């Protein structure tokens, strides 16, 4: 049960990180689309940040998906009848 609790805590942390990344990506995207960038250097920098955050978000999502698939692959039956 302790392992299950730790997995849930880890999932919560990953989901919070993904939420933060989404918020940051939206803010950066808004600055690009609203015309708040006055030179090409800043534009490239922000686009680079967005790309890096998107890649990080994808990796975190992949980790969650892999864990979910492992949990759904099969059912483990405890044959130990001693209690």
mmCIF file of N, CA and C in Angstrom:
data_model
loop_
_atom_site.group_PDB
_atom_site.id
_atom_site.type_symbol
_atom_site.label_atom_id
_atom_site.label_comp_id
_atom_site.label_asym_id
_atom_site.label_seq_id
_atom_site.Cartn_x
_atom_site.Cartn_y
_atom_site.Cartn_z
ATOM 1 N N UNK A 1 0.824 -1.189 0.000
ATOM 2 C CA UNK A 1 0.000 0.000 0.000
ATOM 3 C C UNK A 1 0.874 1.261 0.000
ATOM 4 N N UNK A 2 2.014 1.180 0.678
ATOM 5 C CA UNK A 2 2.933 2.307 0.703
ATOM 6 C C UNK A 2 3.450 2.638 -0.692
ATOM 7 N N UNK A 3 3.743 1.590 -1.462
ATOM 8 C CA UNK A 3 4.208 1.788 -2.837
ATOM 9 C C UNK A 3 3.130 2.460 -3.677
ATOM 10 N N UNK A 4 1.892 2.042 -3.480
ATOM 11 C CA UNK A 4 0.774 2.639 -4.225
ATOM 12 C C UNK A 4 0.629 4.127 -3.872
ATOM 13 N N UNK A 5 0.798 4.438 -2.585
ATOM 14 C CA UNK A 5 0.699 5.829 -2.137
ATOM 15 C C UNK A 5 1.813 6.675 -2.765
ATOM 16 N N UNK A 6 3.032 6.117 -2.807
ATOM 17 C CA UNK A 6 4.157 6.830 -3.411
ATOM 18 C C UNK A 6 3.912 7.066 -4.900
ATOM 19 N N UNK A 7 3.351 6.069 -5.596
ATOM 20 C CA UNK A 7 3.062 6.224 -7.021
ATOM 21 C C UNK A 7 2.033 7.323 -7.242
ATOM 22 N N UNK A 8 1.018 7.380 -6.365
ATOM 23 C CA UNK A 8 -0.011 8.410 -6.489
ATOM 24 C C UNK A 8 0.603 9.793 -6.254
ATOM 25 N N UNK A 9 1.501 9.892 -5.275
ATOM 26 C CA UNK A 9 2.156 11.169 -5.004
ATOM 27 C C UNK A 9 3.008 11.595 -6.201
ATOM 28 N N UNK A 10 3.711 10.634 -6.791
ATOM 29 C CA UNK A 10 4.531 10.933 -7.958
ATOM 30 C C UNK A 10 3.661 11.384 -9.129
ATOM 31 N N UNK A 11 2.541 10.707 -9.347
ATOM 32 C CA UNK A 11 1.614 11.110 -10.405
ATOM 33 C C UNK A 11 1.109 12.525 -10.161
ATOM 34 N N UNK A 12 0.801 12.842 -8.909
ATOM 35 C CA UNK A 12 0.330 14.192 -8.574
ATOM 36 C C UNK A 12 1.393 15.234 -8.885
ATOM 37 N N UNK A 13 2.638 14.940 -8.546
ATOM 38 C CA UNK A 13 3.742 15.871 -8.828
ATOM 39 C C UNK A 13 3.884 16.072 -10.335
ATOM 40 N N UNK A 14 3.853 14.972 -11.085
ATOM 41 C CA UNK A 14 4.000 15.068 -12.540
ATOM 42 C C UNK A 14 2.841 15.862 -13.129
ATOM 43 N N UNK A 15 1.629 15.607 -12.659
ATOM 44 C CA UNK A 15 0.474 16.354 -13.175
ATOM 45 C C UNK A 15 0.565 17.842 -12.842
ATOM 46 N N UNK A 16 1.074 18.164 -11.668
ATOM 47 C CA UNK A 16 1.259 19.583 -11.312
ATOM 48 C C UNK A 16 2.323 20.234 -12.197
ATOM 49 N N UNK A 17 3.387 19.497 -12.455
ATOM 50 C CA UNK A 17 4.422 20.023 -13.353
ATOM 51 C C UNK A 17 3.860 20.275 -14.749
ATOM 52 N N UNK A 18 3.077 19.337 -15.252
ATOM 53 C CA UNK A 18 2.471 19.501 -16.577
ATOM 54 C C UNK A 18 1.552 20.722 -16.587
ATOM 55 N N UNK A 19 0.787 20.901 -15.519
ATOM 56 C CA UNK A 19 -0.094 22.073 -15.428
ATOM 57 C C UNK A 19 0.725 23.366 -15.430
ATOM 58 N N UNK A 20 1.817 23.386 -14.664
ATOM 59 C CA UNK A 20 2.688 24.562 -14.649
ATOM 60 C C UNK A 20 3.271 24.825 -16.038
ATOM 61 N N UNK A 21 3.744 23.755 -16.698
ATOM 62 C CA UNK A 21 4.321 23.908 -18.033
ATOM 63 C C UNK A 21 3.288 24.470 -19.010
ATOM 64 N N UNK A 22 2.061 23.982 -18.929
ATOM 65 C CA UNK A 22 0.999 24.499 -19.806
ATOM 66 C C UNK A 22 0.760 25.989 -19.576
ATOM 67 N N UNK A 23 0.739 26.384 -18.309
ATOM 68 C CA UNK A 23 0.533 27.800 -17.970
ATOM 69 C C UNK A 23 1.665 28.657 -18.523
ATOM 70 N N UNK A 24 2.890 28.190 -18.355
ATOM 71 C CA UNK A 24 4.064 28.937 -18.841
ATOM 72 C C UNK A 24 4.074 29.015 -20.366
ATOM 73 N N UNK A 25 3.748 27.909 -21.020
ATOM 74 C CA UNK A 25 3.701 27.883 -22.488
ATOM 75 C C UNK A 25 2.646 28.859 -22.993
ATOM 76 N N UNK A 26 1.492 28.889 -22.339
ATOM 77 C CA UNK A 26 0.434 29.814 -22.743
ATOM 78 C C UNK A 26 0.876 31.265 -22.592
ATOM 79 N N UNK A 27 1.553 31.560 -21.484
ATOM 80 C CA UNK A 27 2.021 32.930 -21.246
ATOM 81 C C UNK A 27 3.044 33.345 -22.305
ATOM 82 N N UNK A 28 3.980 32.458 -22.600
ATOM 83 C CA UNK A 28 4.988 32.769 -23.617
ATOM 84 C C UNK A 28 4.357 32.902 -25.003
ATOM 85 N N UNK A 29 3.418 32.026 -25.310
ATOM 86 C CA UNK A 29 2.733 32.086 -26.603
ATOM 87 C C UNK A 29 1.961 33.390 -26.746
ATOM 88 N N UNK A 30 1.332 33.808 -25.659
ATOM 89 C CA UNK A 30 0.592 35.069 -25.684
ATOM 90 C C UNK A 30 1.520 36.247 -25.955
ATOM 91 N N UNK A 31 2.700 36.223 -25.357
ATOM 92 C CA UNK A 31 3.634 37.322 -25.594
ATOM 93 C C UNK A 31 4.084 37.359 -27.051
ATOM 94 N N UNK A 32 4.176 36.197 -27.683
ATOM 95 C CA UNK A 32 4.566 36.147 -29.098
ATOM 96 C C UNK A 32 3.424 36.645 -29.980
ATOM 97 N N UNK A 33 2.215 36.168 -29.707
ATOM 98 C CA UNK A 33 1.088 36.504 -30.583
ATOM 99 C C UNK A 33 0.530 37.906 -30.349
ATOM 100 N N UNK A 34 0.782 38.482 -29.188
ATOM 101 C CA UNK A 34 0.236 39.812 -28.905
ATOM 102 C C UNK A 34 1.148 40.941 -29.372
ATOM 103 N N UNK A 35 2.283 40.583 -29.935
ATOM 104 C CA UNK A 35 3.187 41.610 -30.434
ATOM 105 C C UNK A 35 4.061 42.227 -29.364
ATOM 106 N N UNK A 36 4.227 41.536 -28.250
ATOM 107 C CA UNK A 36 5.020 42.075 -27.154
ATOM 108 C C UNK A 36 6.516 41.888 -27.315
ATOM 109 N N UNK A 37 6.938 41.383 -28.450
ATOM 110 C CA UNK A 37 8.368 41.154 -28.694
ATOM 111 C C UNK A 37 8.850 42.178 -29.701
ATOM 112 N N UNK A 38 9.919 42.877 -29.345
ATOM 113 C CA UNK A 38 10.359 43.977 -30.199
ATOM 114 C C UNK A 38 11.581 43.664 -31.058
ATOM 115 N N UNK A 39 12.175 42.481 -30.903
ATOM 116 C CA UNK A 39 13.290 42.153 -31.803
ATOM 117 C C UNK A 39 13.389 40.637 -32.025
ATOM 118 N N UNK A 40 14.130 40.282 -33.030
ATOM 119 C CA UNK A 40 14.223 38.885 -33.443
ATOM 120 C C UNK A 40 14.930 38.024 -32.400
ATOM 121 N N UNK A 41 15.887 38.595 -31.701
ATOM 122 C CA UNK A 41 16.611 37.833 -30.676
ATOM 123 C C UNK A 41 15.662 37.365 -29.574
ATOM 124 N N UNK A 42 14.805 38.261 -29.097
ATOM 125 C CA UNK A 42 13.820 37.897 -28.076
ATOM 126 C C UNK A 42 12.835 36.874 -28.616
ATOM 127 N N UNK A 43 12.431 37.052 -29.857
ATOM 128 C CA UNK A 43 11.496 36.123 -30.489
ATOM 129 C C UNK A 43 12.087 34.711 -30.506
ATOM 130 N N UNK A 44 13.321 34.599 -30.967
ATOM 131 C CA UNK A 44 13.975 33.293 -31.031
ATOM 132 C C UNK A 44 14.135 32.687 -29.634
ATOM 133 N N UNK A 45 14.472 33.514 -28.673
ATOM 134 C CA UNK A 45 14.645 33.037 -27.304
ATOM 135 C C UNK A 45 13.334 32.453 -26.768
ATOM 136 N N UNK A 46 12.255 33.179 -26.950
ATOM 137 C CA UNK A 46 10.957 32.723 -26.442
ATOM 138 C C UNK A 46 10.497 31.476 -27.181
ATOM 139 N N UNK A 47 10.694 31.429 -28.486
ATOM 140 C CA UNK A 47 10.334 30.233 -29.243
ATOM 141 C C UNK A 47 11.156 29.037 -28.752
ATOM 142 N N UNK A 48 12.408 29.249 -28.454
ATOM 143 C CA UNK A 48 13.251 28.192 -27.897
ATOM 144 C C UNK A 48 12.744 27.714 -26.549
ATOM 145 N N UNK A 49 12.308 28.646 -25.712
ATOM 146 C CA UNK A 49 11.740 28.280 -24.415
ATOM 147 C C UNK A 49 10.478 27.440 -24.606
ATOM 148 N N UNK A 50 9.615 27.880 -25.506
ATOM 149 C CA UNK A 50 8.376 27.142 -25.765
ATOM 150 C C UNK A 50 8.701 25.726 -26.239
ATOM 151 N N UNK A 51 9.637 25.605 -27.152
ATOM 152 C CA UNK A 51 10.014 24.280 -27.657
ATOM 153 C C UNK A 51 10.558 23.387 -26.539
ATOM 154 N N UNK A 52 11.404 23.941 -25.681
ATOM 155 C CA UNK A 52 11.958 23.172 -24.572
ATOM 156 C C UNK A 52 10.889 22.744 -23.574
ATOM 157 N N UNK A 53 9.972 23.658 -23.274
ATOM 158 C CA UNK A 53 8.888 23.326 -22.341
ATOM 159 C C UNK A 53 7.957 22.274 -22.928
ATOM 160 N N UNK A 54 7.661 22.385 -24.220
ATOM 161 C CA UNK A 54 6.804 21.396 -24.895
ATOM 162 C C UNK A 54 7.459 20.012 -24.864
ATOM 163 N N UNK A 55 8.762 19.956 -25.115
ATOM 164 C CA UNK A 55 9.473 18.679 -25.100
ATOM 165 C C UNK A 55 9.455 18.069 -23.695
ATOM 166 N N UNK A 56 9.659 18.902 -22.687
ATOM 167 C CA UNK A 56 9.624 18.431 -21.303
ATOM 168 C C UNK A 56 8.239 17.915 -20.948
ATOM 169 N N UNK A 57 7.215 18.657 -21.349
ATOM 170 C CA UNK A 57 5.840 18.243 -21.086
ATOM 171 C C UNK A 57 5.534 16.897 -21.745
ATOM 172 N N UNK A 58 6.015 16.718 -22.964
ATOM 173 C CA UNK A 58 5.786 15.462 -23.670
ATOM 174 C C UNK A 58 6.460 14.295 -22.955
ATOM 175 N N UNK A 59 7.678 14.506 -22.474
ATOM 176 C CA UNK A 59 8.388 13.446 -21.746
ATOM 177 C C UNK A 59 7.647 13.069 -20.459
ATOM 178 N N UNK A 60 7.157 14.065 -19.746
ATOM 179 C CA UNK A 60 6.404 13.785 -18.522
ATOM 180 C C UNK A 60 5.115 13.028 -18.840
ATOM 181 N N UNK A 61 4.439 13.425 -19.901
ATOM 182 C CA UNK A 61 3.215 12.732 -20.322
ATOM 183 C C UNK A 61 3.521 11.292 -20.710
ATOM 184 N N UNK A 62 4.648 11.079 -21.387
ATOM 185 C CA UNK A 62 5.049 9.725 -21.768
ATOM 186 C C UNK A 62 5.295 8.858 -20.535
ATOM 187 N N UNK A 63 5.925 9.434 -19.510
ATOM 188 C CA UNK A 63 6.160 8.690 -18.267
ATOM 189 C C UNK A 63 4.848 8.254 -17.629
ATOM 190 N N UNK A 64 3.882 9.156 -17.603
ATOM 191 C CA UNK A 64 2.580 8.806 -17.034
ATOM 192 C C UNK A 64 1.907 7.718 -17.852
ATOM 193 N N UNK A 65 1.981 7.830 -19.160
ATOM 194 C CA UNK A 65 1.340 6.859 -20.048
ATOM 195 C C UNK A 65 1.993 5.484 -19.922
ATOM 196 N N UNK A 66 3.326 5.446 -19.855
ATOM 197 C CA UNK A 66 4.036 4.170 -19.700
ATOM 198 C C UNK A 66 3.635 3.489 -18.398
ATOM 199 N N UNK A 67 3.535 4.256 -17.328
ATOM 200 C CA UNK A 67 3.148 3.697 -16.038
ATOM 201 C C UNK A 67 1.727 3.157 -16.099
ATOM 202 N N UNK A 68 0.850 3.903 -16.750
ATOM 203 C CA UNK A 68 -0.541 3.479 -16.883
ATOM 204 C C UNK A 68 -0.633 2.179 -17.682
ATOM 205 N N UNK A 69 0.129 2.072 -18.763
ATOM 206 C CA UNK A 69 0.115 0.867 -19.587
ATOM 207 C C UNK A 69 0.644 -0.329 -18.813
ATOM 208 N N UNK A 70 1.689 -0.124 -18.011
ATOM 209 C CA UNK A 70 2.236 -1.222 -17.210
ATOM 210 C C UNK A 70 1.216 -1.726 -16.203
ATOM 211 N N UNK A 71 0.458 -0.818 -15.639
ATOM 212 C CA UNK A 71 -0.551 -1.209 -14.657
ATOM 213 C C UNK A 71 -1.718 -1.949 -15.301
ATOM 214 N N UNK A 72 -1.970 -1.703 -16.589
ATOM 215 C CA UNK A 72 -3.106 -2.313 -17.267
ATOM 216 C C UNK A 72 -2.747 -3.584 -18.031
ATOM 217 N N UNK A 73 -1.462 -3.942 -18.084
ATOM 218 C CA UNK A 73 -1.036 -5.105 -18.866
ATOM 219 C C UNK A 73 -1.628 -6.404 -18.354
ATOM 220 N N UNK A 74 -1.730 -6.557 -17.097
ATOM 221 C CA UNK A 74 -2.236 -7.813 -16.569
ATOM 222 C C UNK A 74 -2.551 -7.715 -15.101
ATOM 223 N N UNK A 75 -3.148 -8.764 -14.620
ATOM 224 C CA UNK A 75 -3.528 -8.811 -13.219
ATOM 225 C C UNK A 75 -2.634 -9.812 -12.505
ATOM 226 N N UNK A 76 -2.095 -9.392 -11.409
ATOM 227 C CA UNK A 76 -1.279 -10.283 -10.598
ATOM 228 C C UNK A 76 -2.188 -10.900 -9.546
ATOM 229 N N UNK A 77 -2.176 -12.201 -9.494
ATOM 230 C CA UNK A 77 -3.009 -12.905 -8.520
ATOM 231 C C UNK A 77 -2.087 -13.469 -7.445
ATOM 232 N N UNK A 78 -2.375 -13.129 -6.206
ATOM 233 C CA UNK A 78 -1.581 -13.614 -5.080
ATOM 234 C C UNK A 78 -2.078 -15.014 -4.723
ATOM 235 N N UNK A 79 -1.231 -16.005 -4.949
ATOM 236 C CA UNK A 79 -1.592 -17.391 -4.655
ATOM 237 C C UNK A 79 -1.193 -17.797 -3.254
ATOM 238 N N UNK A 80 -0.578 -16.886 -2.523
ATOM 239 C CA UNK A 80 -0.174 -17.169 -1.155
ATOM 240 C C UNK A 80 -1.414 -17.098 -0.265
ATOM 241 N N UNK A 81 -1.875 -18.238 0.229
ATOM 242 C CA UNK A 81 -3.098 -18.278 1.021
ATOM 243 C C UNK A 81 -2.847 -18.148 2.514
ATOM 244 N N UNK A 82 -1.583 -18.094 2.918
ATOM 245 C CA UNK A 82 -1.243 -17.927 4.327
ATOM 246 C C UNK A 82 -1.607 -16.510 4.771
ATOM 247 N N UNK A 83 -2.207 -16.417 5.927
ATOM 248 C CA UNK A 83 -2.570 -15.101 6.441
ATOM 249 C C UNK A 83 -2.128 -14.905 7.862
#
